[in-house]
Coordinates of C-alpha atoms in Angstrom, one line a residue:
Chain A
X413 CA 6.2 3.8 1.3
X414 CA 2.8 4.3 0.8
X415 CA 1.1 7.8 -0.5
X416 CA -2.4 8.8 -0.9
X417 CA -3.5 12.2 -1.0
X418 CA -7.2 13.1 -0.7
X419 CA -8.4 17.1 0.7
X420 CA -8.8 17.3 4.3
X421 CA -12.3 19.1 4.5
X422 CA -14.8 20.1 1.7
X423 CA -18.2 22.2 2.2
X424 CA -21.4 22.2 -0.5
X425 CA -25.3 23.0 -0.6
X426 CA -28.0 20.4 0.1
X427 CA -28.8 19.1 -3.4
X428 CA -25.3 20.6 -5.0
X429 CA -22.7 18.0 -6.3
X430 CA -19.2 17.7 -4.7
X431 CA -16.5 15.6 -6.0
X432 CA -13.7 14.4 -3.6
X433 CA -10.1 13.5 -5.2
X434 CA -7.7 10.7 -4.8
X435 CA -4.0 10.5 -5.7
X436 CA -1.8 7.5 -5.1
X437 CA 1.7 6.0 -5.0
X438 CA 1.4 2.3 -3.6
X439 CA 3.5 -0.8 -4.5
X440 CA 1.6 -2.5 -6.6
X441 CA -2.4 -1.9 -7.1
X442 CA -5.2 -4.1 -7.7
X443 CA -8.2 -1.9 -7.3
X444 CA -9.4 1.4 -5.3
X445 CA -12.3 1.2 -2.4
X446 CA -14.2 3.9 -1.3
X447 CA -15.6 4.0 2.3
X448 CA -18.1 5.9 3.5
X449 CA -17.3 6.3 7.7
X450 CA -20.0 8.9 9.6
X451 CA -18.7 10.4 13.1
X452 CA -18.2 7.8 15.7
X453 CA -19.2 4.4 13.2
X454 CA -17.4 2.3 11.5
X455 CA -16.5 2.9 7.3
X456 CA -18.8 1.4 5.2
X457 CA -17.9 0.3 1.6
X458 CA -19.1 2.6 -1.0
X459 CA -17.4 1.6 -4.4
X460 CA -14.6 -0.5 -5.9
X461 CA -12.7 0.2 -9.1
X462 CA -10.0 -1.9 -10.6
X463 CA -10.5 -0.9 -14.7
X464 CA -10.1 3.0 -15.8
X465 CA -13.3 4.5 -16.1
X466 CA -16.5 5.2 -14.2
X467 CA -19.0 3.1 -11.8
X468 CA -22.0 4.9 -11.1
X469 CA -23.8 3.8 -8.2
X470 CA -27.1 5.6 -7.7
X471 CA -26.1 9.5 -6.5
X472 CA -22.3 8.2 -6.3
X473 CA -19.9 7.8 -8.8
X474 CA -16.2 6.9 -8.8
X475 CA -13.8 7.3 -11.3
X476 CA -10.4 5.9 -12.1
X477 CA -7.2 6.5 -13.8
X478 CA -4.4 3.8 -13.1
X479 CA -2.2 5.6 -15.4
X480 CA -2.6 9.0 -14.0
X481 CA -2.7 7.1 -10.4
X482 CA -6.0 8.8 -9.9
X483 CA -9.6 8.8 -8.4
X484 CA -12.4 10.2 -7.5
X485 CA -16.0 10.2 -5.7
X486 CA -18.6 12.2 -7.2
X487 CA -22.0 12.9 -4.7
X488 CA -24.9 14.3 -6.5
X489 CA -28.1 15.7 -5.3
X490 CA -25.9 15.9 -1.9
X491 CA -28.6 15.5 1.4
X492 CA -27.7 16.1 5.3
X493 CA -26.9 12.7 5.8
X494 CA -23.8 12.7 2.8
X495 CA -22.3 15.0 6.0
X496 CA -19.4 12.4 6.3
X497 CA -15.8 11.1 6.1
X498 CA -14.9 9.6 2.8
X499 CA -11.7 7.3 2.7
X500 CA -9.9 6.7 -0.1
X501 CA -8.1 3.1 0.1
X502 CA -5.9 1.4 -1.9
X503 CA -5.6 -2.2 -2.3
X504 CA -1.8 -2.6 -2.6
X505 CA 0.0 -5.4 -4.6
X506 CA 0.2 -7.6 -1.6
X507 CA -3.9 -7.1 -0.9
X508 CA -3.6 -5.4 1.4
X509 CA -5.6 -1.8 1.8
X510 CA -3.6 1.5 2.3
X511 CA -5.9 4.6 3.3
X512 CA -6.0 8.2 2.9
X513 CA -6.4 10.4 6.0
X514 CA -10.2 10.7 4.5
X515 CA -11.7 14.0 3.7
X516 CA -14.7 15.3 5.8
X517 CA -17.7 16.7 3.7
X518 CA -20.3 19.3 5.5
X519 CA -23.1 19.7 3.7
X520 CA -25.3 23.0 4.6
X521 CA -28.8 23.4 4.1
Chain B
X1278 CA -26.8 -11.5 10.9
X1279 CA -24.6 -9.5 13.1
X1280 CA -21.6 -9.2 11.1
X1281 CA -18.9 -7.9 12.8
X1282 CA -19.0 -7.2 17.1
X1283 CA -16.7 -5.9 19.0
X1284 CA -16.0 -5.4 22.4
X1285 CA -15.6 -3.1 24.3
X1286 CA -17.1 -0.2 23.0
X1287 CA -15.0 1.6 25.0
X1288 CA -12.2 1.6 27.5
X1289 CA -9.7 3.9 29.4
X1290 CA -7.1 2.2 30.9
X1291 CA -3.7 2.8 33.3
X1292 CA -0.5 2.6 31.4
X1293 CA 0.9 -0.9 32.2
X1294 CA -2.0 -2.9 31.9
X1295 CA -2.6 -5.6 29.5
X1296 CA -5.8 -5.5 27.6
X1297 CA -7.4 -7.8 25.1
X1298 CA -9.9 -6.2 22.6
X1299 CA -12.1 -8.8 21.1
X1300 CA -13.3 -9.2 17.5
X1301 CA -15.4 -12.0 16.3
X1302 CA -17.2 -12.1 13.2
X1303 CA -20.1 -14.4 11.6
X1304 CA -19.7 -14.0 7.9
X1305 CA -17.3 -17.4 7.5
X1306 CA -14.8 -14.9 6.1
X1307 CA -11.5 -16.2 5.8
X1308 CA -9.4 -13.1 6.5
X1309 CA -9.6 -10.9 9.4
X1310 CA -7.9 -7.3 10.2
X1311 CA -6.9 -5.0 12.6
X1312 CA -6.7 -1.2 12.2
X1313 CA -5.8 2.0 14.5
X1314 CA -7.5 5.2 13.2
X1315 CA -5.9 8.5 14.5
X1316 CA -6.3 12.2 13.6
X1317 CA -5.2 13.2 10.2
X1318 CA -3.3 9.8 9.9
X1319 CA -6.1 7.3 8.3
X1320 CA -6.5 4.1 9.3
X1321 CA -3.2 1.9 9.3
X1322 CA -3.1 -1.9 9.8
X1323 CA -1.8 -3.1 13.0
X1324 CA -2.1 -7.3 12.2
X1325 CA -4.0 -9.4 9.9
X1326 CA -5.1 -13.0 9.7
X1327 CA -5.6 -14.4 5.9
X1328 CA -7.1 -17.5 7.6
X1329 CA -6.9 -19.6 10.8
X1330 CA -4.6 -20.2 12.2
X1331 CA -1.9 -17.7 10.7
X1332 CA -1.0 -14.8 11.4
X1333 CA 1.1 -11.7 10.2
X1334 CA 2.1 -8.2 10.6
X1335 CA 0.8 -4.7 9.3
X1336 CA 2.5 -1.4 9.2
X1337 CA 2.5 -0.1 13.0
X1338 CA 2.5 -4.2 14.7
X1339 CA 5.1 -2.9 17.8
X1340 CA 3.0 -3.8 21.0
X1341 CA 0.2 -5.6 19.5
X1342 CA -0.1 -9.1 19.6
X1343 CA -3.0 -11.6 17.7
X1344 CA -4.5 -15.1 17.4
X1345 CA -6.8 -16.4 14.8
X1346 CA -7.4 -20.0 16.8
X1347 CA -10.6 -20.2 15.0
X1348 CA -12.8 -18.7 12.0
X1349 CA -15.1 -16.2 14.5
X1350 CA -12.5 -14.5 16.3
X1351 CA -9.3 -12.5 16.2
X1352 CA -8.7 -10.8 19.4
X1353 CA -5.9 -8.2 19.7
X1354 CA -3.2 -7.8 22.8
X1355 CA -1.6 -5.0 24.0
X1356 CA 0.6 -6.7 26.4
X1357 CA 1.7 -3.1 28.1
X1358 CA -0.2 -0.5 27.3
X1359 CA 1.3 3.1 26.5
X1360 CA -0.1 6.2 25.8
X1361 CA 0.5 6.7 22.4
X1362 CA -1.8 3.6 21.9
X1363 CA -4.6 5.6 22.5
X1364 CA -6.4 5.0 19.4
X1365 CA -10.4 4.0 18.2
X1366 CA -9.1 0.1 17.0
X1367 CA -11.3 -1.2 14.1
X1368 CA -11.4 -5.0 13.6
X1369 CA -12.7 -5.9 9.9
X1370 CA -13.0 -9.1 7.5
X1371 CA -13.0 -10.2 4.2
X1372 CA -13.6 -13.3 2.8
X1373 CA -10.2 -13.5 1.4
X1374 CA -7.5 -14.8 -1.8
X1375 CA -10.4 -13.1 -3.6
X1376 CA -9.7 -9.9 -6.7
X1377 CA -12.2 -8.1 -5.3
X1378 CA -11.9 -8.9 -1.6
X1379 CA -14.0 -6.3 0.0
X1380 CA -13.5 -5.1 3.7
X1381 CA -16.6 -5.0 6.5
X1382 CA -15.7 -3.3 9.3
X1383 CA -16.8 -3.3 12.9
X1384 CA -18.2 -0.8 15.3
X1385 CA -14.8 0.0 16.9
X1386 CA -13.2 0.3 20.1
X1387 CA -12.0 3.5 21.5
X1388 CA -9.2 3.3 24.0
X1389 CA -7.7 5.7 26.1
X1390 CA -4.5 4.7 28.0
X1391 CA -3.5 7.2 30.6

């Protein structure tokens, strides 16, 4: 079967950094998404990684390691509104996406 | 542009019943999706559609059904509903056979079978 791991719940400062991680076991693997998915809406694509190393996207960043069958999302200068889900997904070898359960970040003031 | 719609936004409904949940998108994507999201368990795929006309199943298909007749829409079935298939249902597309085949979801349906 399929396994991705990612924390449940994390907690940081307005304007601190947090950085969410991502562990997998799929069959196959051509890429890793990261989706964005705020209470009650609908996940919105954040990043896409297929080579080792890291995309930076503004205040977000992902990072990966195929060999280590690792990722994550890094959120700098986090504001009020980074207060989200963030799903870690998996595009498997038949591409198709597997998720993680998603990890809910809080950020306080 | 509209992207994705889905309807409805939300529904309760008597175990037994059949219900359609409808899906249509305006992107021309070729590949269409269907997702359950539950507590603690992520989303998992219920059906997909690479393209029209064909049809196949995801991890958790038992009690769904689909048709892709056209491009635009990919409604999903639940030919007798149960409780356990209370669930917020996501539709999503992608335009498909692509590397980098990106996933745009819609707004989601949340359905309570009692």
């Amino acid at each position: 079967g399929q396994n991705i791991d990612q924390p449940t719940e994390m907690t940081a400062t307005e304007g601190a950094i947090v950085q969410i991680n991502c562990t997998y076991q799929t069959s196959g693997f051509n890429g890793l998404f990261w989706y964005q998915q705020h209470a009650g809406e609908a996940p919105t694509f954040l990043s896409y990684n297929v080579l080792d190393g890291l995309e930076e996207k503004g205040r977000f960043s992902s990072f990966l390691s195929r060999s280590k069958g690792y990722s994550y999302l890094l959120l700098k200068e986090l504001q009020m509104k980074d207060s989200a889900s963030y799903l870690c997904a998996v595009l498997r070898g038949d591409y198709k996406l597997s998720f993680g359960a998603g990890t809910t970040v809080t950020v306080r003031a | 542009i509209a992207g994705i719609t889905q309807a409805p936004t939300s529904q309760i409904l008597a175990a037994g019943r059949r219900m359609t949940l409808r899906c249509t998108q305006d992107m021309r994507h070729n590949a269409m999706y269907w997702y359950r999201q539950d507590l603690g368990l992520g989303l998992r795929l219920i059906h997909y559609s690479n393209t029209a006309g064909t049809t196949g199943k995801g991890e958790v298909p038992d009690g769904y059904s689909v048709s892709r007749a056209n491009t635009d829409d990919f409604p999903l079935t639940l030919a007798s509903a149960v409780p356990s298939q209370t669930s917020v249902y996501f539709c999503a597309s992608s335009e498909g056979g692509a590397d980098t085949d990106t996933q745009y979801f819609g707004p989601g349906t949340r359905l309570t079978v009692l």
